[in-house]
Every structure is written in structure tokens, then in C-alpha cells.
CSV table of C-alpha atoms in Angstrom, one decimal:
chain,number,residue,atom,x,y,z
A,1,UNK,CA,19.8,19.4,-9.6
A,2,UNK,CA,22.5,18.2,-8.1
A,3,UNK,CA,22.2,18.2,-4.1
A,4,UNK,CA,22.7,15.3,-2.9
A,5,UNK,CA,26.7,15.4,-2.9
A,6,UNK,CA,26.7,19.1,-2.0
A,7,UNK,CA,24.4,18.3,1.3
A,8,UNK,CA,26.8,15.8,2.6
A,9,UNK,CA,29.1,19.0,3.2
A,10,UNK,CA,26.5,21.3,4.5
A,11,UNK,CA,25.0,18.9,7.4
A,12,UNK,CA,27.0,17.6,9.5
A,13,UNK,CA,26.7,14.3,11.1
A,14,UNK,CA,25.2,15.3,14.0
A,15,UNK,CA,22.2,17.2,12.4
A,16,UNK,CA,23.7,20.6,13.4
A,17,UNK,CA,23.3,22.9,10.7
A,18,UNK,CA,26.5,24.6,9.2
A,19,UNK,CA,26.8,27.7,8.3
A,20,UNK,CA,30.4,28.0,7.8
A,21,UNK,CA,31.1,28.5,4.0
A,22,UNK,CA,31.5,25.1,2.5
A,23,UNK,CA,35.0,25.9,2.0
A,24,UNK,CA,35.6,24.9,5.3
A,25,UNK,CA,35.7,21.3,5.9
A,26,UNK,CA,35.8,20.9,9.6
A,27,UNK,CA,33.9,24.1,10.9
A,28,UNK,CA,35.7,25.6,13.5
A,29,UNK,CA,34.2,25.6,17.4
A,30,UNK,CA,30.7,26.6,17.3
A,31,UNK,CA,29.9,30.7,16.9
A,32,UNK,CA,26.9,32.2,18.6
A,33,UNK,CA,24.7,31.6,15.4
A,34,UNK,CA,25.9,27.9,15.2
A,35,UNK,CA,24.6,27.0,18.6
A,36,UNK,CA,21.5,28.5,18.5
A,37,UNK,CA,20.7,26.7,15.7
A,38,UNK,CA,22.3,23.5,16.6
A,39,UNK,CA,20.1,23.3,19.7
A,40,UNK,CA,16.8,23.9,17.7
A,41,UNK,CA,18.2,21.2,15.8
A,42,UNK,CA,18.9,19.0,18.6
A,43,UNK,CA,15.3,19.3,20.5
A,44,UNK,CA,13.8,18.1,17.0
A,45,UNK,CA,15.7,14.9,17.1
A,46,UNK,CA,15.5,14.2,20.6
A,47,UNK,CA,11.2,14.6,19.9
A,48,UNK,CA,10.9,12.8,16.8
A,49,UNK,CA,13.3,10.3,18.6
A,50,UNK,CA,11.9,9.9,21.9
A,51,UNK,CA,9.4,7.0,22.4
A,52,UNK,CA,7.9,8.6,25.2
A,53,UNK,CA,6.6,11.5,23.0
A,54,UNK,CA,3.2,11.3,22.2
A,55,UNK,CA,0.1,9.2,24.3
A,56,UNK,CA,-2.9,10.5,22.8
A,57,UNK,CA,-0.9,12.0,19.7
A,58,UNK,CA,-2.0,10.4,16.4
A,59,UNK,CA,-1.1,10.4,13.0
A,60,UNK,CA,-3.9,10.3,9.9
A,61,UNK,CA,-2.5,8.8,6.7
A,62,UNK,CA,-5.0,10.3,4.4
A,63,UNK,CA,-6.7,7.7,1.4
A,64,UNK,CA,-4.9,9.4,-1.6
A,65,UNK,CA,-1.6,8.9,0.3
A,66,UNK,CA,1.2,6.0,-0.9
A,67,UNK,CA,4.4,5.4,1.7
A,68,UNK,CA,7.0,3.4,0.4
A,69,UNK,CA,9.8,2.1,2.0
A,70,UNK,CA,9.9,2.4,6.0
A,71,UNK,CA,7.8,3.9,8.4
A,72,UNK,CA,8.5,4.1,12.1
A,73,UNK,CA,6.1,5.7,14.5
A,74,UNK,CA,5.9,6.5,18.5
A,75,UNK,CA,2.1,7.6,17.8
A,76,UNK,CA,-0.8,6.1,17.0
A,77,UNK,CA,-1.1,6.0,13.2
A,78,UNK,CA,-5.0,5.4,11.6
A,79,UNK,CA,-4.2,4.9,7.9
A,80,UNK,CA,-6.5,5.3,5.2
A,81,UNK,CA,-3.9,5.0,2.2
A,82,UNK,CA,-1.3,2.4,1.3
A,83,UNK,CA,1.7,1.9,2.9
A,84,UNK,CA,4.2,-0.2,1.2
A,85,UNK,CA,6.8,0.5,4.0
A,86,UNK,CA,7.3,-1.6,6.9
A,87,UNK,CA,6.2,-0.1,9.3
A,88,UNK,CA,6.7,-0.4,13.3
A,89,UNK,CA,5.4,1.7,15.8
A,90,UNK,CA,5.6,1.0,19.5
A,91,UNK,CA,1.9,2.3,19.4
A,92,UNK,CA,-1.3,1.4,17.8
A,93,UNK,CA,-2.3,0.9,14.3
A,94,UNK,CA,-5.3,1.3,13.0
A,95,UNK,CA,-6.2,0.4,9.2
A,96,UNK,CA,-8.8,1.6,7.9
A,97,UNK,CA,-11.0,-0.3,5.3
A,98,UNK,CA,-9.8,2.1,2.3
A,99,UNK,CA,-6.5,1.3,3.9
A,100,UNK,CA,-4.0,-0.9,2.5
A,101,UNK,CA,-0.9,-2.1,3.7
A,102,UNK,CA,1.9,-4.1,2.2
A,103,UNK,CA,4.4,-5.0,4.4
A,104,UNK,CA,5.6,-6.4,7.6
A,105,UNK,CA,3.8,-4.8,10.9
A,106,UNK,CA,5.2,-4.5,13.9
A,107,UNK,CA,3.1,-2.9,16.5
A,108,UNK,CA,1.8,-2.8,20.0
A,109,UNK,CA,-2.1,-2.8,18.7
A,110,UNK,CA,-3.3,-3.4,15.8
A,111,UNK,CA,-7.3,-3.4,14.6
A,112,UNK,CA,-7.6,-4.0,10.8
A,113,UNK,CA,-10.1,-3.3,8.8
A,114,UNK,CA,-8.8,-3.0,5.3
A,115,UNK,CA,-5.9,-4.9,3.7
A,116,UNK,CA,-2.8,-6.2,4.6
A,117,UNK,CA,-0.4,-8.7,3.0
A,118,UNK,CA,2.5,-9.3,5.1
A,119,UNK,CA,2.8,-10.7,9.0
A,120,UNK,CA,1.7,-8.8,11.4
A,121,UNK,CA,3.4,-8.5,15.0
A,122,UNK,CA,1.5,-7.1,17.9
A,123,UNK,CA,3.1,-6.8,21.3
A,124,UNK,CA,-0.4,-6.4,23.0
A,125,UNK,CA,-3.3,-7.0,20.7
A,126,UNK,CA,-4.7,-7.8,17.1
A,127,UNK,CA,-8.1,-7.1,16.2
A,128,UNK,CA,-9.5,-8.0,12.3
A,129,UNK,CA,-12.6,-6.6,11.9
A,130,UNK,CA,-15.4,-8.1,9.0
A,131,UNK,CA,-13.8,-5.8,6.8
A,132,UNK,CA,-10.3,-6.9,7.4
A,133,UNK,CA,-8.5,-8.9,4.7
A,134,UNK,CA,-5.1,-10.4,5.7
A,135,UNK,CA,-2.9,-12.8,3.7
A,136,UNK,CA,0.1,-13.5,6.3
A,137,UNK,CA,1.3,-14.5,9.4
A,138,UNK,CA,-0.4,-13.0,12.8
A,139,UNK,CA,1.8,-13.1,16.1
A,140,UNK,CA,0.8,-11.6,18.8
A,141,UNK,CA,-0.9,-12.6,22.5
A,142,UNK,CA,-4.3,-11.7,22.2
A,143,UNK,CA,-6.1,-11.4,18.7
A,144,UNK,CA,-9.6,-11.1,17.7
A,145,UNK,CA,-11.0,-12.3,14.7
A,146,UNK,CA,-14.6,-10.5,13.7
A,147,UNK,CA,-17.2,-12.9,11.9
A,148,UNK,CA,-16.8,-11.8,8.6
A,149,UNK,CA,-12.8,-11.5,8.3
A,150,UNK,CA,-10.9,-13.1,5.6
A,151,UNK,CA,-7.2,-14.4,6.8
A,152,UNK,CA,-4.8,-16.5,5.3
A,153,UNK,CA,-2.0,-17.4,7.5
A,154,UNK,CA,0.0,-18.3,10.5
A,155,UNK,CA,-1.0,-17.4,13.9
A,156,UNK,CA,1.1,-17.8,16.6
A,157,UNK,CA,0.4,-16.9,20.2
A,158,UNK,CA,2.1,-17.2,23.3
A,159,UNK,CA,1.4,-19.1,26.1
A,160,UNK,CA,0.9,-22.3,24.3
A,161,UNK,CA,4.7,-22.5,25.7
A,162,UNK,CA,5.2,-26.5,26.0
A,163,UNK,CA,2.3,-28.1,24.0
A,164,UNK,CA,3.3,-29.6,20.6
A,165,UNK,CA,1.7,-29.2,17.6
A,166,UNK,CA,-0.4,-32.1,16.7
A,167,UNK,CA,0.8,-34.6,14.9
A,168,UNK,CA,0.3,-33.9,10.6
A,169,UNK,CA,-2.0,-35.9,8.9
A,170,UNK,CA,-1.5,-34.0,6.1
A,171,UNK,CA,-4.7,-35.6,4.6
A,172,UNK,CA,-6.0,-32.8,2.8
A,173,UNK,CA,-5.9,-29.1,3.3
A,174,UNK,CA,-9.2,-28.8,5.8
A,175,UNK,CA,-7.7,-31.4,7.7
A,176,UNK,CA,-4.4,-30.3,8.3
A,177,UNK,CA,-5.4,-26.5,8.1
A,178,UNK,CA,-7.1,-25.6,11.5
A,179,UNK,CA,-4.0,-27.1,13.6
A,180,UNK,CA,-2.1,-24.1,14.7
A,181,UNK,CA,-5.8,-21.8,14.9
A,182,UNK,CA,-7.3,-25.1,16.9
A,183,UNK,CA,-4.6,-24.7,18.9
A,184,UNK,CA,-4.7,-20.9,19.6
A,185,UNK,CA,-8.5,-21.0,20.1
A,186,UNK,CA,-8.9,-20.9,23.9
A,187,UNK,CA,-7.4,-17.9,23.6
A,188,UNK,CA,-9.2,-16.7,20.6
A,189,UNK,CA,-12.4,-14.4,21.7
A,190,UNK,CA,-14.7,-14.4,18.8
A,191,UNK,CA,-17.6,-12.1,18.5
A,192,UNK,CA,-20.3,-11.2,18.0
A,193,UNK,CA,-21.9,-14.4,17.7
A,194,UNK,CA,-19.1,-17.7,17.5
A,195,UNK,CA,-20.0,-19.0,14.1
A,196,UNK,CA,-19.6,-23.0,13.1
A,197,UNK,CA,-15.8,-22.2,12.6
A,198,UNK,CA,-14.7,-18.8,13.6
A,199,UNK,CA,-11.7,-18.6,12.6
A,200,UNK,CA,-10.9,-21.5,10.1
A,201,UNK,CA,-9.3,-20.1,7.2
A,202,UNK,CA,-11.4,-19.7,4.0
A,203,UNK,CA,-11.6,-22.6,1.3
A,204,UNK,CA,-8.6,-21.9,-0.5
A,205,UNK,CA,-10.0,-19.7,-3.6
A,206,UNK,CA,-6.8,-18.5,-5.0
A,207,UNK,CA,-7.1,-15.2,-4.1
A,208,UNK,CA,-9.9,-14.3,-1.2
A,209,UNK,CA,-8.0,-10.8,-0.5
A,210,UNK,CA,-8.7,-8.8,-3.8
A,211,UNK,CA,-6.1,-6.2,-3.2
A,212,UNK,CA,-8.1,-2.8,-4.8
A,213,UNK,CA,-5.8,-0.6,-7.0
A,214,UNK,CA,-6.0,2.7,-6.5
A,215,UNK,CA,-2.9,3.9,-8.1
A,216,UNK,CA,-1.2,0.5,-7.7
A,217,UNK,CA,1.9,2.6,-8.8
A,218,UNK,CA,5.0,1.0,-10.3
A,219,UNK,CA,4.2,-2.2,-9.1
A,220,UNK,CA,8.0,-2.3,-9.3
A,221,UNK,CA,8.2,-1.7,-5.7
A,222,UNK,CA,10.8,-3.2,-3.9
A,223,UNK,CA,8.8,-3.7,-0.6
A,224,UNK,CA,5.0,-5.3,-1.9
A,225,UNK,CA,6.8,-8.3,-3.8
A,226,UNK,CA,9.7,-8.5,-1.4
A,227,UNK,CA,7.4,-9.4,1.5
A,228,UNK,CA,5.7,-12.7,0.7
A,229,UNK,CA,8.5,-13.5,-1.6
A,230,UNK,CA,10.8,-13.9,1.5
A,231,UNK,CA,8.3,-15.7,3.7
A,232,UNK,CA,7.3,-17.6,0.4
A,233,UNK,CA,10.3,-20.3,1.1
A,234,UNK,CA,9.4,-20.8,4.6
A,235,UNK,CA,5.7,-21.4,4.0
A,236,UNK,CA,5.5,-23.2,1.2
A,237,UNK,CA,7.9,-25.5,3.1
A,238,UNK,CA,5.6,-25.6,6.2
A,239,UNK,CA,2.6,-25.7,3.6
A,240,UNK,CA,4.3,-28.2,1.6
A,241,UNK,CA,4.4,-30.7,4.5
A,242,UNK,CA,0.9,-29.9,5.5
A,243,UNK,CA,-0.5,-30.1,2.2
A,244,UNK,CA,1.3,-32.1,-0.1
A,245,UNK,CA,-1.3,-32.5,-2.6
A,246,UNK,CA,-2.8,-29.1,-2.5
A,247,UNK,CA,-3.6,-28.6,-6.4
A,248,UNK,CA,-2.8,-24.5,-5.9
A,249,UNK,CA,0.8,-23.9,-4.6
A,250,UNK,CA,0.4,-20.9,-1.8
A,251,UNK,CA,2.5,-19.0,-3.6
A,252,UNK,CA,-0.2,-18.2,-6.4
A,253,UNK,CA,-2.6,-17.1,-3.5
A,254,UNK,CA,0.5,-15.0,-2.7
A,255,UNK,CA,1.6,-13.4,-6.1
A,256,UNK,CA,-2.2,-13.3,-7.5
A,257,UNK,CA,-2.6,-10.7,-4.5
A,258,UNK,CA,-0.2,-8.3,-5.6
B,1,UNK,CA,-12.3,12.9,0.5
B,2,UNK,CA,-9.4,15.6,0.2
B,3,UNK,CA,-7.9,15.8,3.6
B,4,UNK,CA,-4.9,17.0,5.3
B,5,UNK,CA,-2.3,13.9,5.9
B,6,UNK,CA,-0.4,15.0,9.6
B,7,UNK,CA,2.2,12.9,9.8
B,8,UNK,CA,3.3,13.5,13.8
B,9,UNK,CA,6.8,14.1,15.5
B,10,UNK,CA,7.1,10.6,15.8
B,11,UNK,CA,7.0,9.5,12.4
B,12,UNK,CA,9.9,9.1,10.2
B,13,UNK,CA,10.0,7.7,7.3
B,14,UNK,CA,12.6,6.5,4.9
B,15,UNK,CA,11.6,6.0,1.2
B,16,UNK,CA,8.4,7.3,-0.6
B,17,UNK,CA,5.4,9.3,-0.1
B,18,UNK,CA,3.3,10.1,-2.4
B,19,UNK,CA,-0.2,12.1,-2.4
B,20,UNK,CA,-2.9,14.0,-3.4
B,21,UNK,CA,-3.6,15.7,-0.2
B,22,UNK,CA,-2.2,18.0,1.6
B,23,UNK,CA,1.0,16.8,4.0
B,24,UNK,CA,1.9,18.4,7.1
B,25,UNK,CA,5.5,17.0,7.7
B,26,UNK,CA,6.1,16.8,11.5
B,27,UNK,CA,8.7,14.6,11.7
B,28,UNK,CA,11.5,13.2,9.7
B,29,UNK,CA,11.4,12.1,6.3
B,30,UNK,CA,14.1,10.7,4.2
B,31,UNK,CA,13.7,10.0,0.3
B,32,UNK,CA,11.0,11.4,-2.0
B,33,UNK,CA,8.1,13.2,-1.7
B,34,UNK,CA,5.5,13.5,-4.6
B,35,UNK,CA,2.4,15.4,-3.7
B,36,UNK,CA,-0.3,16.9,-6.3
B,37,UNK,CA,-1.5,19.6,-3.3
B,38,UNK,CA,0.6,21.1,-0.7
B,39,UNK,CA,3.2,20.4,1.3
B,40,UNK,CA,3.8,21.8,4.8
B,41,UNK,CA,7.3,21.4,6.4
B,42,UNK,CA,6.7,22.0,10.0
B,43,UNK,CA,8.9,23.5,12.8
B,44,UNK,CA,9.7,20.4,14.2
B,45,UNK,CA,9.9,18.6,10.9
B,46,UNK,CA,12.9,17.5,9.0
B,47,UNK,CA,13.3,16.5,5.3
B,48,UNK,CA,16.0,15.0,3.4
B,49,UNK,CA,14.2,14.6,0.1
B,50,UNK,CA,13.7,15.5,-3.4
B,51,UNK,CA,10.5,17.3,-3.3
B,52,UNK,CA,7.6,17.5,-6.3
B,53,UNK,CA,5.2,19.2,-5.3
B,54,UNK,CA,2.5,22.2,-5.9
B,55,UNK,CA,3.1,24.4,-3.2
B,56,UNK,CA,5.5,24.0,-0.3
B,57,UNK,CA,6.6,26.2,3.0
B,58,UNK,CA,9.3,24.8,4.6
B,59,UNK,CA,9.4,25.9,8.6
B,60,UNK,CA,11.4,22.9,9.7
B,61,UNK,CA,14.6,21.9,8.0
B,62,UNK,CA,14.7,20.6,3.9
B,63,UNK,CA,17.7,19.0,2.5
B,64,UNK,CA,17.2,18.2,-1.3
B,65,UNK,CA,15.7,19.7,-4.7
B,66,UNK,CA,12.4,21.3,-4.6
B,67,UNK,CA,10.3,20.9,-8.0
B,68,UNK,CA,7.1,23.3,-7.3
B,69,UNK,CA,4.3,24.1,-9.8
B,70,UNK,CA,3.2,26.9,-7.0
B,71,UNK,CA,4.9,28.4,-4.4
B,72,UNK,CA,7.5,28.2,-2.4
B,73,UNK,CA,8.0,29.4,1.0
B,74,UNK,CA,10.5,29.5,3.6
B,75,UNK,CA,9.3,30.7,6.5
B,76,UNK,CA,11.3,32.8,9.6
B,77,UNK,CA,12.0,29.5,11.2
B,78,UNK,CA,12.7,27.6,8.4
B,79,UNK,CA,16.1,26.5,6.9
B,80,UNK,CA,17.0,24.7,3.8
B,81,UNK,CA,19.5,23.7,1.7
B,82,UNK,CA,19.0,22.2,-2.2
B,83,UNK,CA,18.0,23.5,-5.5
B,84,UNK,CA,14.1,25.3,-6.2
B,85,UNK,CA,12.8,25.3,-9.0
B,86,UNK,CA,9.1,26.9,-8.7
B,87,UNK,CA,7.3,29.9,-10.2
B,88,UNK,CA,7.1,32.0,-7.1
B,89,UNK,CA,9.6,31.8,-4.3
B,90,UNK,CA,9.4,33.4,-0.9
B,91,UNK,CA,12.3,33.6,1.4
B,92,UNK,CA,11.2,35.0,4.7
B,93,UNK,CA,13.2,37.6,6.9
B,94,UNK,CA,15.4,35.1,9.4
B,95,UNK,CA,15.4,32.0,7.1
B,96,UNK,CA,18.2,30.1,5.7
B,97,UNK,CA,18.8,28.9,2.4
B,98,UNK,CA,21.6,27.8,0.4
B,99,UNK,CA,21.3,26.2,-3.1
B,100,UNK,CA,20.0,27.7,-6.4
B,101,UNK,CA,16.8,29.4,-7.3
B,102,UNK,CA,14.5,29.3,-10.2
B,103,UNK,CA,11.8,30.9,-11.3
B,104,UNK,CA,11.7,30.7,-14.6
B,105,UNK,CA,8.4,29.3,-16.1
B,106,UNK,CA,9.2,26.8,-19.3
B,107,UNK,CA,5.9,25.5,-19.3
């Protein structure tokens, strides 16, 4: 068990598969056999590299399936399992209710139905659904939030370029709360039917997103802590301002969801 | 709801999957692999991973130690390099392979 110095040897940097004796350090200029293979080779990078690759491809995460770490994607991805990873795509994502994900997002689309803790970027769209369950920041131009939808969280959208955030009262948390959503709401299109407040963030129960653990795993993760522990400082500030006498810090609504 | 998890060209992924489905491995993953069911290197798919898994056929390219309760397979097209460790291995005719082999059953 003991690849991974020998592999260092064996691949070169390029990808291109060696098969000069690992004696040889520096393999001499290619043989036949080396550049067939090295081609291969070379037409699998430039695919799983190219951006361009795949309109209409898509890629199923399946429910029983945990990524960890960080996933990059040029296709649309519909996820039914966890992923712990960041994960950017220059595509769409779709989460599916069983699906969980937590990390940063950084997407074109996104439609959520299950659960995700960590911001999400979208260059195009966001869409929660009543199912969706999102504890973190939302930026993106367009977004939808479905009667029903449990958030927590920053939104930011452009083309509020120029006005200023209203002034903080920093009364209490219902008071100072709605300010940046009030502010995104002309561009907010809530269906089906606009309720009282559509998009005001839930009293604040501790935890409203109840994270389901199937196979939590080593919760030792680096990634699911490491998320809203790093926008913990910047929120808490922000929150701290807004809120000062908020009896629950955000950051037990943050760590309770893990 | 046992599927089959596809993960396309496209995808790469650096750190951890982990499973009880079958993968399909189209595109490039770096790290760890842990599946209870099967896992499917493709042609176009490229691994540099240590791999638990029941079964496994490699057509793309591995890099890492294979841990197999089932079978392993490298097919015409595939070509890896690492350590197996499984019950039943199958090299086909115009694969590659470099590392040790083990069949041995300690269980």
C-alpha cells in the first residue's frame, strides 16, 4: 500500500502516461506507444476541462452518495445526496429535497429544494422551493422564494447599485431584520400567492433548518464546520450591529445546524 | 432507491466520495473513493484515488490502491497504476497495469 510516492514517478506532469521503466527519470522523446496513449490522454483533459462540453449533459448525485471536499462541474448536476464540497459549476444546480449540501455554491442556476448551509452564488437565477431550507447568504440577480421556504440569511442582488441601506434602528430583531430583503423586494417574484411577508425570515427559533442525518459521517469534516465558521465573524458582526440585544447569538443557529 | 450515480466528463472532484450506489466515474476524481456497490471507471474518466470498493472496472485511467471485496477489472482500454488487493482480478488483453496484485482472501 504504498502508491502514492511511487505514482509521482509514473505520471508525468502533463497527464501522459509513462511507460518507460521507472528507472528512467526523464523518459526519453516519445515512442510510438507513448503518443498514442498520451493523446488519449490528452482528449480526456481537454473534455473534462472544457466548459463548453456538455448543454443538455447532466449529472445525478444519487441519495446514498457523500462528496467531500470540492466539486467542480460544466454540467448540470441534480443532487439527491450530500455534498460537503464546494461546489461550482458554470451550470445549473438542482437540489433535490433528500439533497443536502454543506458548502459554499457557486453556480449559474440554482433551484433548492432540500438543504443547504452555506452562501449561495448564482450568476443567473436562485429558486427555493417550499421544501428548500437554507441557512446563509443568497447572491445572485434574480431569486425566487416559494411560500413555504425556510431561509436564514443575507441576500444580495444587483441593481440596487447606488441606494443605501436604511439607516439601523437596531430596535429589535423584526425591526431591523427585513432591511436588506425590503430592499431586494421589487425584484423579488413571489409565487404562488404573495403571503403577508413573503420572504421575511422566520422568527428566530434556533434552529429552523433541521439538517437530517443520514450517515452524518465523521462530522470531523473539514468543509461543513469550516463554512459558517468563516462567515461566522462577518455576520455576527453585521448581526451584532443589527441586533444588539438579540438573546440567541447567530452562531448557535449556525453550529446547532451541523 | 439504489441507483446508479453518473458523475459526467465535466465533474471533477477533489476529496471524498462515498456511496452505496453504483458510481460511473466520467470525469476526474482526486482523493478517496468509498462505495459499498460498484464502481465503474469510464473511458473518459480519470482517478487518482485510493479505492474501497466491492467491485470495480477501470476503462479510464486509476492512480492509487484498490481495496475490492469483488472484482476487479481492467478493461482493453483501461490503464492503471497502484496496488489491488481484491479476490478476483481481471486484466484484459491491451490494458495497462503496474503495481502489485493480491488475491489472497484473509477474511
Amino acid at each position: 500500500m504504498n502508491p502514492p510516492k511511487r505514482k509521482k514517478r509514473d505520471w508525468s506532469e502533463d497527464g501522459t502516461w509513462d511507460t518507460a521503466v521507472k528507472a528512467s527519470p526523464a523518459p526519453p522523446p516519445a515512442t510510438e506507444e507513448r503518443r498514442t496513449v498520451s493523446v488519449s490522454m490528452d482528449e480526456a483533459v481537454a473534455v473534462a476541462a472544457a466548459p463548453v462540453a456538455a448543454e443538455g449533459a447532466s449529472t445525478t448525485i444519487g441519495p446514498s452518495i457523500v462528496v467531500r471536499g470540492r466539486l467542480i462541474s460544466h454540467e448540470d448536476l441534480v443532487v439527491h445526496g450530500r455534498i460537503e464540497a464546494t461546489l461550482r459549476s458554470s451550470r445549473d444546480l438542482r437540489l433535490e429535497a433528500s439533497g443536502i449540501v454543506l458548502a459554499d455554491v457557486e453556480v449559474r442556476s440554482a433551484t433548492i429544494s432540500g438543504t443547504v448551509v452555506g452562501s449561495i452564488k448564482a450568476t443567473e437565477r436562485v429558486e427555493l422551493t417550499a421544501e428548500a431550507r437554507v441557512v446563509g447568504d443568497i447572491d445572485t440577480p434574480s431569486l425566487v422564494v416559494h411560500d413555504g421556504a425556510r431561509f436564514r440569511g443575507d441576500i444580495v442582488m444587483a441593481g440596487l447599485e447606488g441606494m443605501a441601506r436604511p439607516a439601523k434602528k437596531a430596535s429589535n430583531r423584526t425591526a431591523a431584520k427585513p432591511r436588506p430583503v425590503a430592499a431586494a423586494a421589487a425584484a423579488v417574484v413571489v409565487d404562488p400567492e404573495p403571503t403577508p411577508e413573503p420572504v421575511v425570515i422566520p422568527p428566530s427559533r434556533p434552529a429552523p433548518v433541521v439538517v437530517p442525518a443520514p450517515s452524518m459521517g465523521p462530522a470531523a469534516s473539514p468543509v461543513s464546520p469550516a463554512t459558517p465558521v468563516d462567515q461566522a465573524p462577518a455576520r455576527s458582526r453585521r448581526q451584532a450591529a443589527a441586533e444588539p440585544e438579540s438573546p440567541a447569538p447567530s452562531k448557535r443557529g449556525w453550529f446547532s445546524l451541523g | 432507491m439504489d441507483g446508479t450515480t453518473v458523475l459526467g466528463r465535466t465533474i471533477e472532484i477533489d476529496g471524498e466520495i462515498e456511496g452505496a450506489e453504483d458510481l460511473v466515474i466520467q470525469g476526474t476524481v482526486r482523493g478517496r473513493i468509498v462505495s459499498k456497490k460498484d464502481v465503474t471507471v469510464d473511458a473518459s474518466g480519470s482517478v487518482e484515488a485510493v479505492v474501497s470498493t466491492h467491485n470495480l472496472s477501470v476503462n479510464g485511467r486509476l492512480q492509487g490502491n484498490v481495496d475490492a471485496t469483488g472484482r476487479v477489472e481492467i478493461g482493453d482500454s483501461g490503464r492503471m497504476i497502484g496496488d489491488v488487493k481484491a479476490p478476483r482480478v481481471v486484466l484484459a488483453d491491451g490494458s495497462k497495469f503496474r503495481g502489485k496484485i493480491d488475491t489472497a482472501q484473509e477474511d
